[in-house]
């Protein structure tokens, strides 16, 4: 006999509000940032993007307040989140939410709040986001090693989240370089972003094989986690965006040979890496299609369709700038269409789930009687 499901939560309850909710900020902010660099000009688009960025800022402030209340009123639950290997990696989302809104301030927010305020806001959020991202990149793997007791078969793309946050810093940091005094300040920030790029890239290279091996040997992810396969696109697209940003500001920061080298890196790194992004996009898409046919319903994991795809949009934009090829400008527009559709779907599902109290409800209790064991056939099916 199975126990009854817990009652639905009040829409304003914060007890079960986890750090994964910052994904709503990331996914919203990237719609504005990616749209700002699209090739061509669409009348009225800039105003819409400004509105989307303002929405991301409001969401960030609301979530920071709600999560502060969560830590103050439900410290036991907050501690449980840190000690849960399925939830702790989402603390990387806090850093990326701060960075995404800050980067959007200079991309489109300056039209709303003015350039001076946008630079100040971006500087504050970049500093805070980078500090939180570095802390998460160290603390979460440490907890996984000494407290979580995880096994290779439990690996999911969610494990990448705290390691991707420094890459987001590397991608948005160069926007601030032109607003610093020439000389040491500009060069220090650029090289700091380059170091963050290397930190995140190498850490991701260590973690990604675990995720891929689990997918091949352990079978498809559970239906609710299948959208997280798109998280792998995050470090891929964001790293391509980062090297493009380095090349954009290099001429005013470093001497000629180095600036040319960074320009070459933007192409020599970005082209093959975005090729892998295409492969993974197709692989993840097929898994999602299969999961939908098997009854996958909306969950907060659907926000995985937004920010990672947005980084691929900005990565393709960077390649279009530095190669001058329409072969990258065209897919940029197509990918942005996918991003907007995914964002709209996630927003509708989230609003509906919050109103109904489903998304803020506690986890369902375990079954009183163990379920029958399942076994994989040689074809990979589950019976």
mmCIF file of N, CA and C in Angstrom, residues 28 40 83 135 295 358 379:
data_model
loop_
_atom_site.group_PDB
_atom_site.id
_atom_site.type_symbol
_atom_site.label_atom_id
_atom_site.label_comp_id
_atom_site.label_asym_id
_atom_site.label_seq_id
_atom_site.Cartn_x
_atom_site.Cartn_y
_atom_site.Cartn_z
ATOM 1 N N UNK A 28 15.582 33.684 -17.957
ATOM 2 C CA UNK A 28 14.941 34.925 -18.391
ATOM 3 C C UNK A 28 15.977 35.951 -18.841
ATOM 4 N N UNK A 40 21.173 41.766 -37.740
ATOM 5 C CA UNK A 40 20.042 42.485 -38.318
ATOM 6 C C UNK A 40 19.335 43.346 -37.293
ATOM 7 N N UNK A 83 23.140 19.095 2.072
ATOM 8 C CA UNK A 83 23.589 17.721 2.283
ATOM 9 C C UNK A 83 22.953 16.735 1.306
ATOM 10 N N UNK A 135 33.153 29.946 -4.687
ATOM 11 C CA UNK A 135 32.842 29.210 -3.458
ATOM 12 C C UNK A 135 32.090 27.924 -3.763
ATOM 13 N N UNK A 295 5.636 10.012 -21.317
ATOM 14 C CA UNK A 295 4.810 10.692 -20.327
ATOM 15 C C UNK A 295 5.513 11.709 -19.465
ATOM 16 N N UNK A 358 1.864 23.043 -6.699
ATOM 17 C CA UNK A 358 2.557 21.787 -6.968
ATOM 18 C C UNK A 358 4.070 21.938 -6.885
ATOM 19 N N UNK A 379 19.109 -4.554 -24.908
ATOM 20 C CA UNK A 379 18.825 -3.437 -25.815
ATOM 21 C C UNK A 379 18.761 -2.122 -25.087
#
